[in-house]
PDB file of C-alpha atoms in Angstrom:
ATOM      1  CA  VAL A   1      93.890  89.174 106.807  1.00 89.00           C
ATOM      2  CA  PHE A   2      94.382  85.625 105.562  1.00 93.00           C
ATOM      3  CA  LEU A   3      96.908  82.818 105.547  1.00 95.00           C
ATOM      4  CA  SER A   4      96.720  80.459 102.578  1.00 96.00           C
ATOM      5  CA  VAL A   5      98.430  77.378 101.209  1.00 97.00           C
ATOM      6  CA  PHE A   6      98.748  75.994  97.679  1.00 96.00           C
ATOM      7  CA  ASP A   7      96.997  72.642  97.274  1.00 93.00           C
ATOM      8  CA  ARG A   8      96.429  70.725  94.040  1.00 84.00           C
ATOM      9  CA  ALA A   9      96.118  73.692  91.662  1.00 87.00           C
ATOM     10  CA  ALA A  10      94.029  75.767  94.071  1.00 91.00           C
ATOM     11  CA  VAL A  11      94.531  78.092  97.003  1.00 95.00           C
ATOM     12  CA  VAL A  12      93.130  77.013 100.371  1.00 96.00           C
ATOM     13  CA  THR A  13      92.481  79.515 103.144  1.00 92.00           C
ATOM     14  CA  LEU A  14      93.952  78.146 106.374  1.00 94.00           C
ATOM     15  CA  ALA A  15      93.115  81.030 108.687  1.00 87.00           C
ATOM     16  CA  GLU A  16      91.614  84.483 108.568  1.00 84.00           C
ATOM     17  CA  GLU A  17      91.075  87.409 110.872  1.00 80.00           C
ATOM     18  CA  GLU A  18      88.213  89.782 110.162  1.00 73.00           C
ATOM     19  CA  SER A  19      88.362  93.537 110.459  1.00 65.00           C
ATOM     20  CA  ARG A  20      86.440  95.271 113.207  1.00 65.00           C
ATOM     21  CA  ALA A  21      85.089  97.786 110.680  1.00 62.00           C
ATOM     22  CA  SER A  22      81.353  97.839 110.064  1.00 55.00           C
ATOM     23  CA  LEU A  23      81.831  96.810 106.423  1.00 55.00           C
ATOM     24  CA  ARG A  24      83.894  93.612 106.196  1.00 52.00           C
ATOM     25  CA  VAL A  25      85.119  91.123 103.641  1.00 59.00           C
ATOM     26  CA  VAL A  26      84.824  87.585 104.944  1.00 58.00           C
ATOM     27  CA  SER A  27      86.529  84.576 103.412  1.00 69.00           C
ATOM     28  CA  GLU A  28      85.702  81.074 104.449  1.00 79.00           C
ATOM     29  CA  VAL A  29      88.420  78.991 106.090  1.00 82.00           C
ATOM     30  CA  GLY A  30      88.925  75.894 103.963  1.00 86.00           C
ATOM     31  CA  ALA A  31      87.591  77.552 100.832  1.00 87.00           C
ATOM     32  CA  ARG A  32      89.348  76.600  97.586  1.00 91.00           C
ATOM     33  CA  LEU A  33      90.103  79.632  95.450  1.00 92.00           C
ATOM     34  CA  PRO A  34      91.387  79.885  91.875  1.00 93.00           C
ATOM     35  CA  ILE A  35      95.085  80.389  91.217  1.00 94.00           C
ATOM     36  CA  HIS A  36      94.858  82.695  88.199  1.00 94.00           C
ATOM     37  CA  CYS A  37      92.844  85.576  89.671  1.00 95.00           C
ATOM     38  CA  THR A  38      93.680  85.824  93.378  1.00 96.00           C
ATOM     39  CA  SER A  39      96.764  87.506  94.798  1.00 97.00           C
ATOM     40  CA  GLN A  40      97.725  84.408  96.743  1.00 97.00           C
ATOM     41  CA  GLY A  41      97.234  82.135  93.725  1.00 96.00           C
ATOM     42  CA  LYS A  42      99.337  84.351  91.485  1.00 97.00           C
ATOM     43  CA  LEU A  43     102.009  84.506  94.206  1.00 98.00           C
ATOM     44  CA  PHE A  44     102.217  80.708  94.339  1.00 97.00           C
ATOM     45  CA  LEU A  45     102.309  80.453  90.519  1.00 96.00           C
ATOM     46  CA  ALA A  46     105.112  83.010  90.294  1.00 97.00           C
ATOM     47  CA  ASN A  47     107.211  81.006  92.742  1.00 96.00           C
ATOM     48  CA  LEU A  48     106.889  77.648  90.974  1.00 95.00           C
ATOM     49  CA  SER A  49     109.429  76.458  88.450  1.00 92.00           C
ATOM     50  CA  GLN A  50     108.666  77.651  84.915  1.00 89.00           C
ATOM     51  CA  ALA A  51     107.848  74.075  83.856  1.00 92.00           C
ATOM     52  CA  GLU A  52     105.450  73.478  86.765  1.00 92.00           C
ATOM     53  CA  CYS A  53     103.799  76.845  86.238  1.00 90.00           C
ATOM     54  CA  ARG A  54     103.221  76.103  82.534  1.00 87.00           C
ATOM     55  CA  ARG A  55     101.867  72.645  83.390  1.00 89.00           C
ATOM     56  CA  LEU A  56      99.393  73.993  85.930  1.00 89.00           C
ATOM     57  CA  LEU A  57      98.236  76.774  83.652  1.00 86.00           C
ATOM     58  CA  SER A  58      97.740  74.305  80.808  1.00 84.00           C
ATOM     59  CA  ILE A  59      95.313  72.232  82.896  1.00 83.00           C
ATOM     60  CA  SER A  60      93.616  75.150  84.679  1.00 82.00           C
ATOM     61  CA  GLU A  61      90.238  76.477  83.738  1.00 81.00           C
ATOM     62  CA  PHE A  62      90.654  80.195  83.120  1.00 85.00           C
ATOM     63  CA  LYS A  63      87.181  81.142  84.254  1.00 92.00           C
ATOM     64  CA  SER A  64      86.497  84.853  83.925  1.00 94.00           C
ATOM     65  CA  TYR A  65      85.083  85.935  87.306  1.00 95.00           C
ATOM     66  CA  THR A  66      84.948  89.661  86.484  1.00 95.00           C
ATOM     67  CA  PRO A  67      85.711  91.878  83.480  1.00 95.00           C
ATOM     68  CA  HIS A  68      89.145  92.353  85.100  1.00 95.00           C
ATOM     69  CA  THR A  69      90.122  88.659  85.254  1.00 95.00           C
ATOM     70  CA  LEU A  70      93.410  88.220  83.395  1.00 93.00           C
ATOM     71  CA  THR A  71      93.694  86.027  80.326  1.00 90.00           C
ATOM     72  CA  PRO A  72      96.527  83.475  80.108  1.00 86.00           C
ATOM     73  CA  GLU A  73      98.442  85.910  77.878  1.00 88.00           C
ATOM     74  CA  GLN A  74      98.036  88.762  80.382  1.00 92.00           C
ATOM     75  CA  LEU A  75      99.023  86.533  83.293  1.00 94.00           C
ATOM     76  CA  GLN A  76     102.572  85.792  82.087  1.00 92.00           C
ATOM     77  CA  PRO A  77     103.946  89.363  82.420  1.00 96.00           C
ATOM     78  CA  GLU A  78     102.073  89.664  85.725  1.00 96.00           C
ATOM     79  CA  LEU A  79     103.887  86.611  87.099  1.00 96.00           C
ATOM     80  CA  GLN A  80     107.237  88.076  86.041  1.00 96.00           C
ATOM     81  CA  MET A  81     106.405  91.320  87.851  1.00 97.00           C
ATOM     82  CA  ILE A  82     105.474  89.344  90.989  1.00 98.00           C
ATOM     83  CA  ARG A  83     108.837  87.553  90.886  1.00 96.00           C
ATOM     84  CA  GLU A  84     110.613  90.904  90.643  1.00 97.00           C
ATOM     85  CA  GLN A  85     108.682  92.815  93.304  1.00 97.00           C
ATOM     86  CA  GLY A  86     108.226  89.922  95.745  1.00 97.00           C
ATOM     87  CA  TYR A  87     104.465  90.239  96.299  1.00 98.00           C
ATOM     88  CA  ALA A  88     101.243  89.809  94.314  1.00 98.00           C
ATOM     89  CA  VAL A  89      98.243  92.073  93.816  1.00 96.00           C
ATOM     90  CA  GLU A  90      94.717  91.215  92.772  1.00 95.00           C
ATOM     91  CA  ASN A  91      92.844  94.183  91.343  1.00 94.00           C
ATOM     92  CA  GLY A  92      89.176  93.212  91.114  1.00 93.00           C
ATOM     93  CA  GLU A  93      89.991  90.057  89.151  1.00 95.00           C
ATOM     94  CA  PHE A  94      88.086  87.643  91.402  1.00 94.00           C
ATOM     95  CA  LYS A  95      85.366  89.855  92.885  1.00 91.00           C
ATOM     96  CA  VAL A  96      84.401  93.275  91.552  1.00 90.00           C
ATOM     97  CA  GLY A  97      85.367  96.023  93.981  1.00 87.00           C
ATOM     98  CA  LEU A  98      87.813  93.948  96.010  1.00 88.00           C
ATOM     99  CA  ARG A  99      91.566  94.216  95.953  1.00 91.00           C
ATOM    100  CA  SER A 100      94.118  92.085  97.749  1.00 93.00           C
ATOM    101  CA  VAL A 101      97.837  91.804  98.263  1.00 96.00           C
ATOM    102  CA  SER A 102      99.786  88.671  99.239  1.00 98.00           C
ATOM    103  CA  ALA A 103     103.370  88.144 100.356  1.00 98.00           C
ATOM    104  CA  PRO A 104     105.278  84.883 100.600  1.00 98.00           C
ATOM    105  CA  VAL A 105     106.015  82.962 103.768  1.00 98.00           C
ATOM    106  CA  ARG A 106     109.165  80.936 103.111  1.00 98.00           C
ATOM    107  CA  ASP A 107     110.394  77.884 104.991  1.00 97.00           C
ATOM    108  CA  ALA A 108     114.001  77.238 106.043  1.00 97.00           C
ATOM    109  CA  SER A 109     114.870  76.002 102.535  1.00 97.00           C
ATOM    110  CA  GLY A 110     113.518  79.196 100.948  1.00 96.00           C
ATOM    111  CA  GLU A 111     110.455  77.560  99.403  1.00 96.00           C
ATOM    112  CA  VAL A 112     107.203  79.546  99.460  1.00 97.00           C
ATOM    113  CA  ARG A 113     104.941  77.430 101.681  1.00 97.00           C
ATOM    114  CA  TYR A 114     102.231  79.961 102.570  1.00 98.00           C
ATOM    115  CA  ALA A 115     100.828  83.286 101.468  1.00 98.00           C
ATOM    116  CA  ILE A 116      99.830  85.967 103.920  1.00 98.00           C
ATOM    117  CA  GLY A 117      97.659  88.761 102.701  1.00 96.00           C
ATOM    118  CA  VAL A 118      94.883  91.219 103.108  1.00 93.00           C
ATOM    119  CA  VAL A 119      91.722  91.734 101.085  1.00 89.00           C
ATOM    120  CA  GLY A 120      89.388  94.695 101.174  1.00 83.00           C
ATOM    121  CA  MET A 121      87.450  97.336  99.341  1.00 75.00           C
ATOM    122  CA  PHE A 122      90.417  99.579  98.622  1.00 78.00           C
ATOM    123  CA  ARG A 123      89.645 102.378  96.155  1.00 74.00           C
ATOM    124  CA  GLN A 124      92.636 101.533  93.993  1.00 75.00           C
ATOM    125  CA  VAL A 125      95.918  99.664  94.200  1.00 77.00           C
ATOM    126  CA  TYR A 126      97.882 102.926  94.198  1.00 77.00           C
ATOM    127  CA  SER A 127      95.932 104.463  97.072  1.00 84.00           C
ATOM    128  CA  GLU A 128      97.758 105.364 100.266  1.00 89.00           C
ATOM    129  CA  ASP A 129      95.873 102.764 102.316  1.00 90.00           C
ATOM    130  CA  PHE A 130      96.596  99.962  99.820  1.00 89.00           C
ATOM    131  CA  LEU A 131     100.293 100.872  99.688  1.00 93.00           C
ATOM    132  CA  LEU A 132     100.381 100.799 103.506  1.00 94.00           C
ATOM    133  CA  ALA A 133      98.664  97.382 103.485  1.00 94.00           C
ATOM    134  CA  THR A 134     101.236  96.148 100.953  1.00 96.00           C
ATOM    135  CA  ARG A 135     104.137  97.268 103.125  1.00 97.00           C
ATOM    136  CA  LEU A 136     102.630  95.691 106.259  1.00 97.00           C
ATOM    137  CA  VAL A 137     101.822  92.398 104.509  1.00 98.00           C
ATOM    138  CA  CYS A 138     105.373  92.163 103.117  1.00 98.00           C
ATOM    139  CA  GLU A 139     106.828  92.889 106.568  1.00 98.00           C
ATOM    140  CA  ALA A 140     104.581  90.241 108.132  1.00 98.00           C
ATOM    141  CA  GLY A 141     105.560  87.660 105.506  1.00 98.00           C
ATOM    142  CA  SER A 142     109.248  88.358 106.145  1.00 98.00           C
ATOM    143  CA  ALA A 143     108.830  88.189 109.927  1.00 98.00           C
ATOM    144  CA  ILE A 144     106.941  84.888 109.815  1.00 97.00           C
ATOM    145  CA  SER A 145     109.491  83.456 107.371  1.00 98.00           C
ATOM    146  CA  ARG A 146     112.348  84.350 109.718  1.00 98.00           C
ATOM    147  CA  ALA A 147     110.433  82.891 112.670  1.00 97.00           C
ATOM    148  CA  ILE A 148     110.132  79.527 110.921  1.00 96.00           C
ATOM    149  CA  GLY A 149     113.794  79.425 109.949  1.00 97.00           C
ATOM    150  CA  TYR A 150     114.180  81.231 106.634  1.00 97.00           C
ATOM    151  CA  ARG A 151     117.475  83.060 106.261  1.00 93.00           C
ATOM    152  CA  PRO A 152     117.836  85.084 103.041  1.00 86.00           C
TER     153      PRO A 152
END
């Protein structure tokens, strides 16, 4: 589980909690991750103004990390879907075999300040365990948002 923040066209991991399972995915606190191929990065992009999103994407390097990394053209409909569903999914776009889901943490003004999420070796994004993780991450994001003053 991770908590991230958007910082200068990158995602920074603020905190993480590792699983107790024998096979774990570890992310480094303080690591800077790309915005175009991580669930938290796509979540932040989707919640920016259209103008700011276009500006950031125009200056971003769209490095292809895996065969599943989205192109700029593929990213646009993905961002619209994220806006509609309220959470973001990464399906092997940054690291082969890993999938993640991120939900927004909103401040009292309604701005997305943080992303909370989970990353793991889920078989597929439509698997029962990934859908459960999605529900729990969205609930956690809502609970934290309410705790810091967000009122929908």
